[in-house]
Amino acid sequence: MSMLEAAHEHDIELEGKDEMSSSGACEGSLACSTCHVIVMDVDYYNKLEDPTDEENDMLDLAFGLTETSRLGCQVIASPELDGMRLAIPSATRNFAVDGYVPKPH
Amino acid sequence: MTAMAIFRSRTWLSRSFSSLSSHPLRVCVVGSGPAGMYTAEKMLKAHQGAEVDIIDRLPTPFGLVRSGVAPDHPETKIVTNQFSRVAQNDRCSFFGKVTLGSSISLSELRNLYDVVVLAYGAESDRALGIPGEDLSGIYSAREFVWWYNGHPDCRNLSPDLKNTDTAVILGQGNVALDVARILLRPTEELATTDIACHALAALEQSSIRFLPLQSLALNQRSCLKSVICCAKRMSYYYRKVYLVGRRGPAQAACTAKELREILGTKKVQIHIKEEDLHKSPEDEEELKNSRIRKRVYELLSKAATTGPSLPSSGQRELHFVFFRKPDSFSESAEYPGHVSGVHLEKTGLKGVGSGKQIAVGSGQFEDIECGMVLKSVGYKSVPVPSLPFDHKNGVVPNAGGRVISDTSGDPELIEQGLYVCGWLKRGPTGIIGTNLHCAEETVASILHDLEHGLIASPSTSTKPGREGLLQLLDDRNVRAVPFSGWEKIDCEERKLGSLKGKPRVKLGSWEDLLKVAM
């Protein structure tokens, strides 16, 4: 199962996830970045398979993107990942209009 | 199941409110697009006493998710499932066909509700302000998108796709790419989407497929029938679309997914001039600092060096034109009042500090002939009476979503109980998901203000909320469309769609929508 589904199983609030659905806004179809997670340890990040072009396209637009960011719906649990820690991006960003770098749409 | 710890690195004020008074907090959200729906969702989650009413001037909810997202991008519309669940919440009510500014004024809303959140987006366009802008055949991309998405306000746009084989699109953002792709995609592929029927018909009949009758000599017209048969068999296309940007490929506003998609459109020849790809040191710096820009540049660069195959007759063409800004539009001699071309000024880039470069005219000009122009240079919000508005930036002045009065010279005066979210707050940029974070910020401001007594406390508030709204609408003979009315529309559209192998057939007129909803 993906990290997104795992979060739902453990009743953890993962952004973009609604109580009733076990996936993000686009329900796992790589059409949004609301399930964005940050892999805390680079060793675990490196164990993951590289993101596809499609995932990278969505990561481009993710809020609070980091060097070890992935989409939760694309990270599949495996024994190899035992102990991996994930963080959810902070929502404390300033949205001032002046000086704000517009994101494309 | 692997064990893991999840760190939540944001503060969520809502936790402290989950056991707050059960006095209802009357909230009205204006606009049911992503900004409004995310705001409603977070408000309901954060405050157990919150009663949220969502009003929208259309009988259908979801804003640009329904009327903006391209018909061939159905995955992007899946989020409406989540939004539907919000509207169906016990403490939430949807009121369609209620217009702020005509059904009810802003002051009246503020008298009815403890909290009003304006999330009605941007339904107008930035103007270029150049000669010829009023000629027929020139549309904003917003109108064109509404037209092919079946928005009732653009039902009768009737763009003429038969008088010309060339369209010029001004702008290179994702909306520009959307309209280019809809113009260029084989219509067989569009036929199984939820594109509006009148738009599909117009695209099928456009002079993409047939040589315009006038361009054939008299003796050729007599064998026109066999020519058309030939053309159909050979998939004979003549459409040319230009995507024109003021600056270069390092500044193009589109994103990788959309660019990748349009570069892969079947039977379309891509034209990008290799000399346009030259990068200055300032360009290199800009690209280094932006992952989005770097990946877009690389896609454009690869497409330019691959180059079009030897021009085979009948191929459609997509031209990326850089370093050109529109100076004026030319009028057709053959069809007075109609556009016949765009007069463009070549530009160069000038650094203006903080890594930004702007386009500056060089005094050299050139023309592109065309019969249709789509301006995709930005949406603009529309103010309503008694709403503070920053006309320069086209947004409502605000601090973290709290609306600020625009009386100059005063210290920042907050308008009590009035908030904004989405494009009306930030300007018309970002994707659907951007509103999720925008709504978080606005709701955090609301909760903070509630805690600090800056909004009338629910236990002492005398605001009538929903009952008051219903009474007022009744007094004015305004019949709102409930969410169940939308569900009837949705059901009917999907039923009609199933008969045609489409996800839905949109009811494209006010009359049809209301007949089904009520």
XYZ file of C-alpha atoms in Angstrom:
623
model
C 0.000 0.000 0.000
C 1.119 3.595 -0.546
C 2.046 6.001 2.241
C -1.197 7.821 1.595
C -3.227 4.689 2.235
C -1.104 3.872 5.288
C -1.794 7.278 6.770
C -5.484 6.652 6.361
C -5.200 3.214 7.974
C -3.535 4.754 11.009
C -6.001 7.630 11.112
C -3.317 10.236 10.532
C -4.222 13.495 8.878
C -2.271 13.735 5.650
C -2.955 16.951 3.777
C -5.317 16.652 0.871
C -6.764 13.471 2.322
C -10.404 13.443 3.173
C -11.721 11.139 5.949
C -13.733 9.131 3.509
C -11.101 8.651 0.844
C -7.789 6.915 1.148
C -6.040 9.170 -1.334
C -5.409 12.849 -2.092
C -7.484 15.335 -4.026
C -6.931 13.470 -7.294
C -7.240 10.094 -5.549
C -3.827 8.873 -6.654
C -3.933 9.747 -10.367
C -0.824 11.979 -10.392
C -2.885 15.076 -11.133
C -2.133 17.064 -7.968
C 0.480 17.421 -5.224
C -1.717 17.450 -2.136
C -0.233 14.197 -0.753
C 3.285 15.670 -0.770
C 5.511 14.182 1.972
C 9.118 14.864 2.940
C 11.386 11.882 3.618
C 13.271 12.865 6.773
C 16.356 10.716 6.239
C 18.231 10.896 2.934
C 19.234 7.218 3.275
C 15.602 6.196 3.067
C 14.972 8.690 0.274
C 17.735 7.040 -1.751
C 16.199 3.599 -1.241
C 13.072 4.691 -3.065
C 12.750 4.216 -6.796
C 13.343 7.437 -8.699
C 10.196 9.463 -9.375
C 8.842 9.238 -12.918
C 8.576 12.323 -15.126
C 4.868 12.442 -14.248
C 5.559 12.493 -10.505
C 8.301 15.088 -10.968
C 5.888 17.272 -12.943
C 3.526 17.286 -9.940
C 6.358 17.743 -7.420
C 7.368 20.887 -9.350
C 4.195 22.492 -8.012
C 4.232 21.095 -4.464
C 3.981 23.462 -1.529
C 7.238 23.550 0.487
C 9.218 21.332 -1.889
C 12.523 19.920 -0.587
C 15.365 17.811 -1.931
C 13.794 14.694 -0.417
C 10.161 15.324 -1.312
C 7.904 12.643 -2.799
C 4.208 12.202 -3.469
C 2.708 9.977 -0.771
C 0.564 8.124 -3.290
C 3.683 6.972 -5.152
C 5.703 5.699 -2.199
C 4.857 2.038 -1.674
C 5.520 0.432 1.738
C 8.044 -2.410 1.802
C 10.149 -4.195 4.493
C 13.167 -2.281 3.209
C 11.574 0.967 4.370
C 11.073 -0.136 7.969
C 11.726 2.843 10.220
C 11.312 5.496 7.514
C 10.070 8.830 8.863
C 7.952 11.221 6.808
C 7.078 14.837 7.463
C 4.204 16.910 6.176
C 5.105 20.343 4.825
C 4.628 23.305 7.108
C 1.766 25.641 6.356
C 3.282 28.715 7.947
C 4.277 30.382 4.720
C 3.599 34.061 4.169
C 1.103 34.713 1.367
C 1.709 38.426 0.932
C 0.740 39.643 -2.537
C 3.682 42.016 -2.789
C 6.869 40.167 -3.382
C 5.048 36.890 -3.732
C 6.434 34.836 -6.580
C 3.406 33.703 -8.537
C 3.044 30.004 -9.189
C 1.914 28.941 -12.646
C -1.504 27.449 -13.192
C 2.980 -3.143 7.963
C 6.105 -1.056 8.423
C 6.148 1.097 11.510
C 6.897 4.721 11.064
C 6.424 8.009 12.821
C 4.830 10.915 11.062
C 5.889 14.343 12.161
C 3.372 17.076 11.866
C 5.398 20.223 11.475
C 2.604 22.736 11.347
C 0.607 24.172 14.213
C -3.064 23.463 13.891
C -5.039 25.903 15.957
C -8.177 23.905 15.368
C -7.243 21.344 18.041
C -7.914 23.893 20.751
C -11.352 24.605 19.328
C -12.678 21.113 18.942
C -14.319 21.316 22.339
C -15.390 24.940 22.040
C -18.944 26.099 22.593
C -21.609 24.432 20.567
C -23.091 27.843 19.816
C -23.322 28.014 16.064
C -20.770 30.193 14.332
C -22.529 31.521 11.250
C -20.194 31.483 8.271
C -20.959 32.421 4.690
C -18.545 31.537 1.913
C -19.069 33.309 -1.406
C -17.913 31.102 -4.263
C -17.886 27.316 -4.497
C -14.655 26.800 -6.420
C -11.551 25.277 -4.774
C -10.919 28.310 -2.558
C -14.474 28.370 -1.211
C -14.739 24.607 -0.794
C -11.390 24.191 0.972
C -12.324 27.086 3.262
C -15.680 25.484 4.068
C -14.023 22.115 4.695
C -11.406 23.504 7.061
C -13.911 25.692 8.860
C -16.209 22.728 9.499
C -13.307 20.590 10.725
C -11.850 23.292 12.952
C -15.012 24.466 14.708
C -17.758 22.054 15.735
C -20.245 24.895 16.061
C -19.602 26.312 12.619
C -22.546 26.381 10.250
C -21.295 27.110 6.749
C -23.420 28.405 3.894
C -21.843 28.501 0.453
C -23.361 30.773 -2.167
C -22.544 30.784 -5.878
C -24.047 32.772 -8.748
C -24.229 29.652 -10.889
C -26.625 26.774 -10.248
C -23.601 24.473 -10.557
C -20.793 24.424 -7.945
C -17.013 23.941 -8.172
C -16.025 27.049 -10.096
C -13.146 26.565 -12.515
C -12.889 22.864 -11.752
C -16.054 22.550 -13.842
C -15.632 25.512 -16.189
C -11.845 25.943 -16.444
C -10.109 22.567 -16.322
C -9.777 21.286 -19.880
C -12.170 18.529 -21.015
C -9.255 16.206 -21.766
C -7.969 16.491 -18.172
C -10.581 14.473 -16.289
C -8.181 13.387 -13.477
C -7.887 17.008 -12.432
C -11.644 17.061 -11.795
C -11.625 14.141 -9.337
C -11.302 16.643 -6.495
C -15.024 17.420 -6.932
C -15.713 14.164 -5.057
C -14.051 15.661 -2.007
C -15.863 18.977 -2.497
C -19.222 17.188 -2.796
C -18.673 15.544 0.572
C -18.106 19.004 2.085
C -21.353 20.339 0.626
C -23.208 17.267 1.902
C -22.014 17.822 5.475
C -24.873 18.332 7.951
C -23.593 21.749 8.902
C -23.117 22.932 5.333
C -25.634 24.247 2.786
C -25.138 25.216 -0.825
C -27.172 28.052 -2.350
C -26.762 28.228 -6.131
C -28.065 31.042 -8.321
C -27.444 33.591 -5.558
C -25.306 36.500 -6.785
C -23.313 38.766 -4.489
C -24.047 42.312 -5.567
C -27.471 41.636 -7.079
C -29.388 38.928 -5.146
C -27.811 40.232 -1.955
C -25.341 42.963 -1.081
C -22.084 42.548 0.829
C -23.402 44.683 3.707
C -26.513 42.542 3.948
C -24.392 39.374 4.073
C -22.226 40.824 6.810
C -25.353 41.600 8.819
C -26.564 38.039 8.476
C -23.328 36.163 9.265
C -20.586 36.300 11.933
C -17.977 35.506 9.294
C -18.071 36.168 5.557
C -15.339 34.721 3.354
C -15.172 35.992 -0.217
C -13.775 33.336 -2.528
C -15.348 34.286 -5.839
C -12.195 34.279 -7.889
C -11.520 36.328 -10.999
C -14.166 36.506 -13.706
C -12.691 39.248 -15.831
C -9.551 39.721 -17.924
C -6.459 41.833 -18.033
C -6.714 44.074 -21.068
C -3.777 44.684 -23.386
C -4.899 48.263 -24.026
C -3.701 48.299 -27.640
C -5.395 49.438 -30.861
C -7.790 47.002 -32.481
C -8.505 45.088 -29.286
C -12.252 45.426 -29.911
C -12.197 43.778 -33.338
C -14.323 40.674 -33.656
C -12.439 37.412 -33.620
C -10.415 38.521 -30.572
C -11.426 36.734 -27.375
C -9.963 36.280 -23.950
C -8.827 32.728 -23.248
C -11.184 32.786 -20.280
C -14.191 33.251 -22.605
C -12.941 30.604 -25.035
C -12.403 28.121 -22.207
C -15.857 28.852 -20.798
C -17.245 28.304 -24.290
C -15.743 24.855 -24.814
C -16.526 23.914 -21.224
C -20.237 24.731 -21.608
C -20.405 27.698 -19.224
C -23.872 29.226 -19.711
C -22.452 32.772 -19.952
C -20.483 31.873 -23.089
C -23.015 29.635 -24.768
C -23.338 32.063 -27.651
C -19.708 33.107 -28.053
C -19.746 31.503 -31.513
C -16.077 31.919 -32.383
C -15.661 31.700 -36.137
C -13.341 28.787 -36.741
C -14.159 28.597 -40.457
C -12.878 31.888 -41.858
C -9.283 31.159 -41.068
C -6.716 28.435 -40.683
C -4.554 30.363 -38.229
C -5.052 31.302 -34.574
C -2.678 33.430 -32.525
C -2.611 32.888 -28.770
C -1.000 35.660 -26.737
C 0.604 34.185 -23.629
C 2.420 30.948 -22.873
C 0.957 29.872 -19.540
C -0.989 26.683 -18.939
C -4.280 28.276 -20.002
C -2.680 29.261 -23.330
C -1.451 25.697 -23.766
C -4.904 24.355 -22.938
C -6.614 26.383 -25.669
C -3.871 25.534 -28.170
C -4.251 21.854 -27.425
C -8.038 21.923 -27.756
C -7.650 23.648 -31.136
C -5.074 21.125 -32.331
C -6.148 17.773 -30.962
C -7.838 15.382 -33.378
C -11.534 15.884 -32.740
C -12.074 12.099 -32.520
C -10.079 12.303 -29.278
C -12.163 15.203 -27.977
C -15.451 13.485 -28.827
C -15.167 11.169 -25.810
C -14.553 14.007 -23.321
C -17.053 16.315 -21.635
C -16.317 19.122 -24.085
C -19.486 21.109 -24.844
C -21.325 19.766 -27.887
C -21.509 23.141 -29.631
C -17.734 23.509 -29.284
C -17.006 20.027 -30.602
C -19.247 20.686 -33.604
C -17.486 23.983 -34.334
C -14.056 22.347 -34.060
C -15.127 19.497 -36.335
C -16.323 21.922 -38.981
C -13.424 24.324 -38.707
C -11.143 24.959 -41.655
C -8.692 22.629 -40.060
C -10.310 19.871 -41.956
C -11.450 21.426 -45.180
C -9.966 23.934 -47.575
C -12.042 27.111 -47.349
C -14.354 27.186 -50.391
C -13.208 30.670 -51.479
C -9.615 29.587 -51.795
C -10.441 27.120 -54.543
C -10.532 28.206 -58.165
C -13.804 27.772 -59.999
C -12.736 24.679 -61.917
C -11.551 23.114 -58.666
C -14.917 23.629 -56.984
C -16.500 21.297 -59.441
C -14.379 18.464 -58.143
C -14.709 19.702 -54.582
C -16.632 16.603 -53.645
C -13.783 14.319 -54.589
C -11.283 16.674 -52.944
C -13.202 16.496 -49.662
C -13.287 12.730 -49.910
C -9.549 12.774 -50.530
C -8.959 15.213 -47.685
C -10.868 13.088 -45.220
C -8.948 9.994 -46.183
C -5.595 11.785 -45.914
C -6.531 13.590 -42.654
C -5.828 16.851 -44.421
C -5.291 19.540 -41.825
C -4.253 23.149 -42.318
C -4.537 24.623 -38.824
C -1.742 26.754 -37.558
C -1.535 27.916 -33.968
C 0.986 30.419 -32.639
C 1.788 30.689 -28.938
C 3.346 34.135 -28.529
C 5.347 35.220 -25.478
C 6.965 38.572 -24.705
C 10.017 36.932 -23.194
C 12.087 33.815 -23.812
C 11.890 30.074 -23.150
C 13.566 30.550 -19.776
C 10.613 32.692 -18.683
C 7.713 30.748 -20.267
C 4.959 30.502 -17.671
C 3.692 27.026 -18.497
C 4.655 23.913 -16.506
C 6.280 20.654 -17.513
C 3.243 18.368 -17.493
C 1.213 20.578 -19.835
C 4.173 21.303 -22.086
C 5.107 17.657 -22.362
C 1.528 16.893 -23.276
C 1.181 19.474 -26.041
C 4.568 18.626 -27.535
C 3.277 15.065 -27.861
C -0.001 15.926 -29.618
C -0.616 13.583 -32.505
C -0.105 14.841 -36.058
C 1.158 18.272 -34.979
C 4.465 19.704 -36.129
C 6.261 21.705 -33.449
C 8.153 24.835 -34.540
C 10.644 26.430 -32.138
C 13.549 28.533 -33.383
C 16.874 27.295 -32.069
C 18.232 30.845 -31.818
C 15.465 31.661 -29.315
C 16.994 29.105 -26.950
C 20.168 31.090 -26.422
C 20.626 31.685 -22.692
C 22.144 34.809 -21.175
C 23.953 34.646 -17.796
C 20.821 36.182 -16.245
C 18.739 33.390 -17.827
C 21.121 30.770 -16.427
C 20.737 32.319 -12.983
C 16.922 32.319 -13.232
C 16.914 28.681 -14.331
C 19.288 27.648 -11.574
C 16.910 29.062 -8.971
C 13.734 27.495 -10.287
C 13.148 23.799 -10.757
C 9.949 24.486 -12.683
C 11.588 26.884 -15.157
C 14.573 24.564 -15.651
C 12.447 21.562 -16.598
C 10.290 23.655 -18.922
C 13.348 25.104 -20.631
C 14.800 21.621 -21.128
C 11.587 20.401 -22.754
C 11.500 23.391 -25.120
C 15.164 22.971 -25.915
C 14.748 19.298 -26.759
C 11.734 20.065 -28.962
C 13.647 22.781 -30.836
C 16.661 20.624 -31.594
C 14.505 17.677 -32.655
C 12.925 20.090 -35.131
C 9.958 19.521 -37.402
C 10.255 16.805 -40.011
C 10.239 18.019 -43.603
C 6.940 19.848 -43.975
C 4.472 17.308 -45.277
C 1.291 18.823 -46.596
C -1.660 18.606 -44.328
C 0.185 18.737 -41.024
C -1.043 21.019 -38.293
C 1.569 23.358 -36.897
C 2.226 24.672 -33.427
C 4.671 27.588 -33.325
C 6.275 28.789 -30.103
C 7.111 32.448 -30.771
C 9.371 34.158 -28.261
C 10.474 37.756 -27.701
C 7.429 39.317 -29.354
C 4.914 41.633 -27.696
C 1.610 42.659 -29.314
C 1.543 46.251 -30.547
C -1.798 46.385 -32.365
C -4.332 44.282 -34.229
C -5.022 44.701 -37.966
C -8.484 44.869 -39.412
C -9.530 42.728 -42.322
C -10.345 44.520 -45.586
C -12.444 41.571 -46.725
C -14.430 41.328 -43.479
C -14.599 44.817 -41.914
C -14.672 44.799 -38.147
C -12.872 41.478 -37.978
C -9.260 40.859 -37.051
C -6.833 39.837 -39.787
C -3.507 39.845 -37.999
C -1.334 40.819 -35.043
C 1.376 43.477 -35.304
C 4.218 42.405 -33.007
C 7.242 44.238 -31.652
C 10.461 42.287 -31.159
C 11.740 42.473 -27.584
C 14.927 42.092 -25.595
C 15.279 41.288 -21.916
C 16.355 43.739 -19.242
C 17.192 42.849 -15.673
C 15.213 44.756 -13.050
C 16.841 43.323 -9.956
C 16.153 40.299 -7.726
C 16.702 37.932 -10.648
C 13.755 39.243 -12.658
C 13.948 40.280 -16.313
C 11.318 42.200 -18.230
C 10.678 42.516 -21.975
C 11.648 45.785 -23.618
C 10.609 46.731 -27.180
C 13.349 47.031 -29.774
C 11.508 49.156 -32.331
C 11.491 46.335 -34.885
C 8.158 44.897 -35.918
C 6.638 41.962 -37.749
C 3.150 40.620 -38.436
C 1.370 37.315 -38.134
C -1.782 36.900 -40.238
C -4.647 35.215 -38.475
C -8.420 35.151 -38.203
C -8.652 34.545 -34.471
C -6.751 35.848 -31.459
C -6.990 34.442 -27.958
C -5.594 36.655 -25.218
C -4.233 34.547 -22.398
C -2.494 37.238 -20.377
C -4.197 36.840 -17.021
C -7.557 36.866 -15.302
C -8.751 39.760 -13.164
C -11.075 39.944 -10.174
C -14.217 42.064 -10.147
C -14.958 44.316 -7.137
C -18.405 44.658 -5.537
C -19.842 47.744 -3.800
C -18.439 48.446 -0.317
C -15.571 45.995 -0.812
C -12.078 47.479 -0.408
C -10.220 46.780 -3.660
C -6.661 47.224 -4.932
C -7.265 48.061 -8.582
C -3.591 48.006 -9.466
C -3.094 44.382 -8.432
C -6.715 43.324 -9.005
C -7.094 41.852 -5.506
C -8.745 42.677 -2.193
C -6.185 44.173 0.214
C -5.710 41.739 3.049
C -3.419 40.509 5.781
C -3.383 36.734 6.019
C -6.879 36.723 4.522
C -8.316 39.446 6.781
C -9.779 42.210 4.591
C -8.179 45.616 5.143
C -9.986 48.904 4.515
C -8.283 50.885 1.799
C -8.579 54.329 3.348
C -5.172 55.806 2.719
C -3.412 57.525 5.606
C -5.148 55.410 8.264
C -3.366 52.676 10.160
C -4.305 49.249 8.849
C -8.029 48.983 9.535
C -9.313 45.432 9.540
C -12.854 44.890 8.305
C -14.345 42.856 11.131
C -15.659 39.472 10.150
C -14.670 39.814 6.487
C -12.104 37.553 4.890
C -10.875 36.482 1.475
C -9.451 33.304 0.006
C -8.180 32.152 -3.388
C -7.566 34.321 -6.434
C -9.461 37.246 -4.957
C -6.874 37.218 -2.140
C -3.654 36.237 -3.953
C -4.187 37.179 -7.578
C -5.026 34.750 -10.395
C -2.128 32.318 -10.072
C -1.542 28.869 -8.706
C -3.242 25.512 -9.159
C -6.198 23.903 -7.409
C -3.934 22.683 -4.599
C -2.594 26.186 -3.955
C -6.010 27.039 -2.497
C -5.650 24.324 0.108
C -2.834 26.254 1.784
C -4.521 29.574 1.098
C -7.645 28.328 2.892
C -5.552 27.091 5.816
C -4.128 30.562 6.266
C -7.513 32.296 6.065
C -9.167 29.834 8.451
C -6.247 30.198 10.883
C -6.849 33.967 10.827
C -10.553 33.459 11.490
C -9.890 31.129 14.419
C -7.314 33.497 15.849
C -9.729 36.421 15.606
C -12.467 34.368 17.237
C -10.194 33.449 20.120
C -9.202 37.079 20.640
C -12.702 38.482 20.565
C -12.181 40.216 17.235
C -15.248 38.534 15.802
C -18.520 38.699 17.708
C -18.577 35.707 20.027
C -21.082 33.089 18.897
C -22.712 33.011 22.328
C -23.547 36.712 22.174
C -24.009 36.984 18.431
C -27.486 37.780 17.185
C -26.709 37.099 13.559
C -29.490 35.033 12.000
C -27.275 33.197 9.510
C -29.021 30.710 7.274
C -32.553 31.549 8.493
C -31.911 35.195 7.692
C -30.585 34.407 4.244
C -33.567 32.222 3.404
C -35.945 34.944 4.589
C -34.207 37.643 2.559
C -34.134 35.530 -0.604
C -37.791 34.660 -0.120
C -38.701 38.350 0.285
C -36.978 39.026 -3.030
C -38.427 36.028 -4.859
C -34.967 34.621 -5.399
C -35.145 30.857 -5.666
C -31.776 29.410 -4.724
C -30.644 26.087 -6.179
C -29.864 23.633 -3.370
C -27.074 21.074 -3.638
C -29.714 18.479 -4.488
C -30.583 20.652 -7.506
C -26.974 20.367 -8.684
C -27.162 16.617 -8.067
C -30.111 16.456 -10.460
C -28.112 18.367 -13.078
C -25.134 16.077 -12.482
C -27.284 12.983 -12.849
C -28.903 14.225 -16.056
C -25.567 15.230 -17.596
C -24.028 11.859 -16.837
C -27.081 10.072 -18.193
C -26.858 12.029 -21.458
C -23.128 11.350 -21.536
C -23.542 7.596 -21.206
C -25.603 7.615 -24.406
C -22.683 9.155 -26.293
C -19.667 7.488 -24.705
C -18.771 10.647 -22.818
C -18.397 11.147 -19.057
C -21.178 13.748 -19.297
C -22.960 16.042 -21.727
C -23.000 19.485 -20.186
C -26.277 21.375 -20.031
C -24.961 24.538 -21.618
C -27.729 27.090 -21.128
C -29.241 28.778 -18.073
C -32.655 27.561 -19.202
C -31.669 23.895 -19.414
C -29.754 23.998 -16.132
C -32.603 25.542 -14.172
C -35.243 23.345 -15.782
C -33.454 20.251 -14.451
C -32.364 21.712 -11.111
C -35.696 23.057 -9.907
